[in-house]
């Protein structure tokens, strides 16, 4: 299993545009085996996350699909399933939080665009919740362009990892002139990492 991205030609290709060796940012042990890795969670900078590389999404302006198979084990508020953004600020990103305020009944899939109130504008959906602890999910996020309006639509899918049944979906549009996935900051593309000050995720990835 691995993340993938779809180009405008419809062909599926690896999400990385050049060879990438994932690196682990760790200050205490994690658990891993041949098929999965479990991050221990905890305060940012004292636990661990998985870095996938930089600039790994296609830059051709075409539609994008991101997929992962993941299990959340803890309910700290705002812990991330994944993040594409900057280390230095929280104003340009795509991320999914397992929960908002410590409740797994309120997940958060968001695109943040620079500009607007407080220097940023958020576009989001909260309808992928709830997530159950210690339950594996297949999570997919698509970003597609409505050529009639020029607006990009972001859709999240939560599926049962065993049966493939779609359990929840959530869709929102990014109403920002000229925006496309190619405009996303990708200084860091990571699993379990927050560009804010939130804890690293206690979660497993296959």
CSV table of C-alpha atoms in Angstrom, one decimal:
chain,number,residue,atom,x,y,z
A,1,UNK,CA,0.0,0.0,0.0
A,2,UNK,CA,1.3,3.5,-0.8
A,3,UNK,CA,0.1,6.9,-1.5
A,4,UNK,CA,-0.6,7.7,-5.1
A,5,UNK,CA,-1.6,10.7,-7.3
A,6,UNK,CA,-3.7,10.8,-10.5
A,7,UNK,CA,-2.5,13.1,-13.3
A,8,UNK,CA,-4.8,14.9,-15.7
A,9,UNK,CA,-4.3,12.0,-18.1
A,10,UNK,CA,-6.0,9.7,-15.7
A,11,UNK,CA,-3.0,7.5,-15.2
A,12,UNK,CA,-2.1,6.5,-11.7
A,13,UNK,CA,1.5,7.2,-10.8
A,14,UNK,CA,3.5,7.3,-7.5
A,15,UNK,CA,2.9,10.5,-5.6
A,16,UNK,CA,6.6,11.4,-5.5
A,17,UNK,CA,7.9,13.0,-8.6
A,18,UNK,CA,11.5,12.0,-7.8
A,19,UNK,CA,13.0,9.3,-5.6
A,20,UNK,CA,12.2,10.0,-2.0
A,21,UNK,CA,13.5,8.2,1.1
A,22,UNK,CA,11.1,8.7,4.0
A,23,UNK,CA,12.8,9.9,7.2
A,24,UNK,CA,11.7,9.5,10.7
A,25,UNK,CA,11.9,12.4,13.2
A,26,UNK,CA,12.1,10.5,16.5
A,27,UNK,CA,13.0,11.2,20.1
A,28,UNK,CA,11.5,7.9,21.5
A,29,UNK,CA,10.8,4.5,20.1
A,30,UNK,CA,8.1,3.6,17.6
A,31,UNK,CA,6.7,0.2,16.8
A,32,UNK,CA,7.1,-1.1,13.3
A,33,UNK,CA,6.9,-4.4,11.3
A,34,UNK,CA,6.9,-5.5,7.7
A,35,UNK,CA,3.5,-4.0,7.0
A,36,UNK,CA,2.9,-1.1,9.4
A,37,UNK,CA,4.4,1.6,11.6
A,38,UNK,CA,2.9,3.0,14.8
A,39,UNK,CA,3.8,6.5,16.0
A,40,UNK,CA,3.7,6.8,19.8
A,41,UNK,CA,2.1,10.3,19.9
A,42,UNK,CA,2.8,13.0,22.4
A,43,UNK,CA,4.0,16.6,22.5
A,44,UNK,CA,5.3,18.0,19.2
A,45,UNK,CA,9.0,17.6,19.0
A,46,UNK,CA,9.1,14.8,21.7
A,47,UNK,CA,7.3,12.0,19.9
A,48,UNK,CA,7.6,11.4,16.2
A,49,UNK,CA,6.2,11.7,12.7
A,50,UNK,CA,6.9,10.3,9.3
A,51,UNK,CA,8.2,12.7,6.6
A,52,UNK,CA,7.5,11.7,3.0
A,53,UNK,CA,9.6,14.3,1.3
A,54,UNK,CA,9.0,17.7,-0.2
A,55,UNK,CA,7.0,18.8,-3.3
A,56,UNK,CA,5.7,15.3,-3.8
A,57,UNK,CA,2.3,16.2,-5.4
A,58,UNK,CA,2.1,16.6,-9.2
A,59,UNK,CA,2.8,20.1,-10.4
A,60,UNK,CA,1.0,19.9,-13.7
A,61,UNK,CA,-2.2,21.5,-12.5
A,62,UNK,CA,-4.2,18.3,-13.0
A,63,UNK,CA,-6.5,16.5,-10.5
A,64,UNK,CA,-4.8,14.8,-7.5
A,65,UNK,CA,-5.8,11.8,-5.4
A,66,UNK,CA,-4.1,11.0,-2.0
A,67,UNK,CA,-4.7,7.7,-0.3
A,68,UNK,CA,-3.7,6.2,3.0
A,69,UNK,CA,-4.6,3.3,5.2
A,70,UNK,CA,-4.4,4.4,8.8
A,71,UNK,CA,-5.6,3.7,12.4
A,72,UNK,CA,-5.8,6.3,15.2
A,73,UNK,CA,-5.1,5.1,18.7
A,74,UNK,CA,-5.4,8.4,20.7
A,75,UNK,CA,-7.8,11.3,20.9
A,76,UNK,CA,-5.5,14.3,21.6
A,77,UNK,CA,-7.1,17.4,20.1
A,78,UNK,CA,-6.1,18.3,16.5
A,79,UNK,CA,-3.8,15.3,16.0
A,80,UNK,CA,-3.2,15.0,12.2
A,81,UNK,CA,-3.6,12.1,9.9
A,82,UNK,CA,-1.5,13.9,7.3
A,83,UNK,CA,-0.2,17.4,6.5
A,84,UNK,CA,1.1,19.1,3.4
A,85,UNK,CA,2.4,22.5,4.3
A,86,UNK,CA,5.2,24.6,5.8
A,87,UNK,CA,7.1,24.1,9.0
A,88,UNK,CA,7.3,27.9,9.6
A,89,UNK,CA,3.6,28.8,9.5
A,90,UNK,CA,0.1,27.4,9.2
A,91,UNK,CA,-1.2,29.6,6.4
A,92,UNK,CA,-0.8,27.4,3.3
A,93,UNK,CA,-1.7,23.7,3.7
A,94,UNK,CA,-3.8,20.6,3.1
A,95,UNK,CA,-4.3,18.6,6.2
A,96,UNK,CA,-6.7,16.2,7.9
A,97,UNK,CA,-7.1,16.1,11.7
A,98,UNK,CA,-8.6,13.0,13.3
A,99,UNK,CA,-10.5,15.3,15.6
A,100,UNK,CA,-10.9,19.0,16.4
A,101,UNK,CA,-11.1,19.4,20.2
A,102,UNK,CA,-10.3,16.0,21.5
A,103,UNK,CA,-13.5,14.3,20.1
A,104,UNK,CA,-13.3,11.8,17.4
A,105,UNK,CA,-16.8,12.8,16.5
A,106,UNK,CA,-15.4,16.0,14.9
A,107,UNK,CA,-12.8,15.3,12.2
A,108,UNK,CA,-11.4,18.1,10.0
A,109,UNK,CA,-10.3,18.1,6.4
A,110,UNK,CA,-9.1,21.5,5.4
A,111,UNK,CA,-7.3,23.5,2.7
A,112,UNK,CA,-5.8,26.8,4.0
A,113,UNK,CA,-5.0,29.5,1.5
A,114,UNK,CA,-2.9,32.6,2.3
A,115,UNK,CA,-4.8,35.9,2.6
A,116,UNK,CA,-8.0,36.9,4.3
A,117,UNK,CA,-8.7,37.3,8.0
A,118,UNK,CA,-5.6,36.7,10.1
A,119,UNK,CA,-3.6,36.1,7.0
A,120,UNK,CA,-5.4,33.0,5.9
A,121,UNK,CA,-8.7,31.5,4.7
A,122,UNK,CA,-9.8,28.0,5.5
A,123,UNK,CA,-12.1,25.8,3.4
A,124,UNK,CA,-13.1,22.6,5.1
A,125,UNK,CA,-15.5,19.7,5.8
A,126,UNK,CA,-16.1,18.0,9.1
A,127,UNK,CA,-18.3,15.1,7.8
A,128,UNK,CA,-15.8,12.3,7.8
A,129,UNK,CA,-16.3,11.8,11.5
A,130,UNK,CA,-16.6,9.8,13.6
A,131,UNK,CA,-13.4,7.7,13.7
A,132,UNK,CA,-13.2,4.8,16.1
A,133,UNK,CA,-10.1,4.1,18.1
A,134,UNK,CA,-8.0,1.1,16.9
A,135,UNK,CA,-10.0,0.7,13.7
A,136,UNK,CA,-8.2,0.8,10.4
A,137,UNK,CA,-9.6,3.1,7.7
A,138,UNK,CA,-8.9,3.6,4.0
A,139,UNK,CA,-8.9,7.4,3.6
A,140,UNK,CA,-8.8,9.1,0.2
A,141,UNK,CA,-8.8,12.7,-0.7
A,142,UNK,CA,-9.4,13.9,-4.3
A,143,UNK,CA,-8.9,17.4,-5.7
A,144,UNK,CA,-10.7,18.1,-9.0
A,145,UNK,CA,-11.3,21.2,-11.1
A,146,UNK,CA,-14.8,22.3,-12.3
A,147,UNK,CA,-13.8,23.8,-15.6
A,148,UNK,CA,-17.2,25.6,-15.9
A,149,UNK,CA,-16.5,27.7,-12.9
A,150,UNK,CA,-12.7,27.3,-12.4
A,151,UNK,CA,-13.3,26.2,-8.9
A,152,UNK,CA,-11.5,23.3,-7.3
A,153,UNK,CA,-13.5,20.7,-5.3
A,154,UNK,CA,-11.9,18.7,-2.5
A,155,UNK,CA,-13.6,15.5,-1.5
A,156,UNK,CA,-12.7,13.1,1.4
A,157,UNK,CA,-13.7,9.5,1.6
A,158,UNK,CA,-13.6,7.2,4.6
A,159,UNK,CA,-13.9,3.5,3.8
A,160,UNK,CA,-13.8,0.4,5.9
A,161,UNK,CA,-10.3,-0.9,5.3
A,162,UNK,CA,-11.5,-4.6,5.3
A,163,UNK,CA,-14.7,-4.4,3.2
A,164,UNK,CA,-14.0,-1.3,1.1
A,165,UNK,CA,-17.5,0.0,2.1
A,166,UNK,CA,-17.6,3.8,1.9
A,167,UNK,CA,-18.7,5.0,5.4
A,168,UNK,CA,-18.5,8.8,5.0
A,169,UNK,CA,-17.8,11.4,2.4
A,170,UNK,CA,-17.2,15.2,2.7
A,171,UNK,CA,-16.9,17.8,0.0
A,172,UNK,CA,-16.0,21.5,-0.2
A,173,UNK,CA,-14.9,23.9,-2.8
A,174,UNK,CA,-11.8,26.2,-2.6
A,175,UNK,CA,-13.3,29.6,-3.6
A,176,UNK,CA,-10.0,31.3,-4.2
A,177,UNK,CA,-9.1,32.7,-7.7
A,178,UNK,CA,-6.3,30.9,-9.3
A,179,UNK,CA,-5.9,28.3,-6.7
A,180,UNK,CA,-5.0,24.7,-7.6
A,181,UNK,CA,-3.2,21.9,-5.7
A,182,UNK,CA,0.0,23.1,-7.3
A,183,UNK,CA,-0.3,26.2,-5.1
A,184,UNK,CA,-0.1,24.1,-1.9
A,185,UNK,CA,3.0,24.6,0.2
A,186,UNK,CA,4.9,21.3,0.4
A,187,UNK,CA,8.0,22.2,2.5
A,188,UNK,CA,6.9,19.3,4.6
A,189,UNK,CA,4.7,16.4,3.6
A,190,UNK,CA,4.2,14.2,6.6
A,191,UNK,CA,2.1,11.7,8.5
A,192,UNK,CA,1.2,12.5,12.1
A,193,UNK,CA,2.7,16.0,12.0
A,194,UNK,CA,1.1,19.4,12.8
A,195,UNK,CA,2.3,22.7,11.3
A,196,UNK,CA,0.7,24.3,14.4
A,197,UNK,CA,1.6,23.5,18.0
A,198,UNK,CA,-0.6,20.4,18.3
A,199,UNK,CA,0.6,17.0,19.5
A,200,UNK,CA,2.0,14.4,17.2
A,201,UNK,CA,-0.5,11.7,16.4
A,202,UNK,CA,-0.7,8.3,18.1
A,203,UNK,CA,-1.6,6.4,15.0
A,204,UNK,CA,-0.6,3.5,12.7
A,205,UNK,CA,0.0,3.6,9.0
A,206,UNK,CA,0.1,0.6,6.6
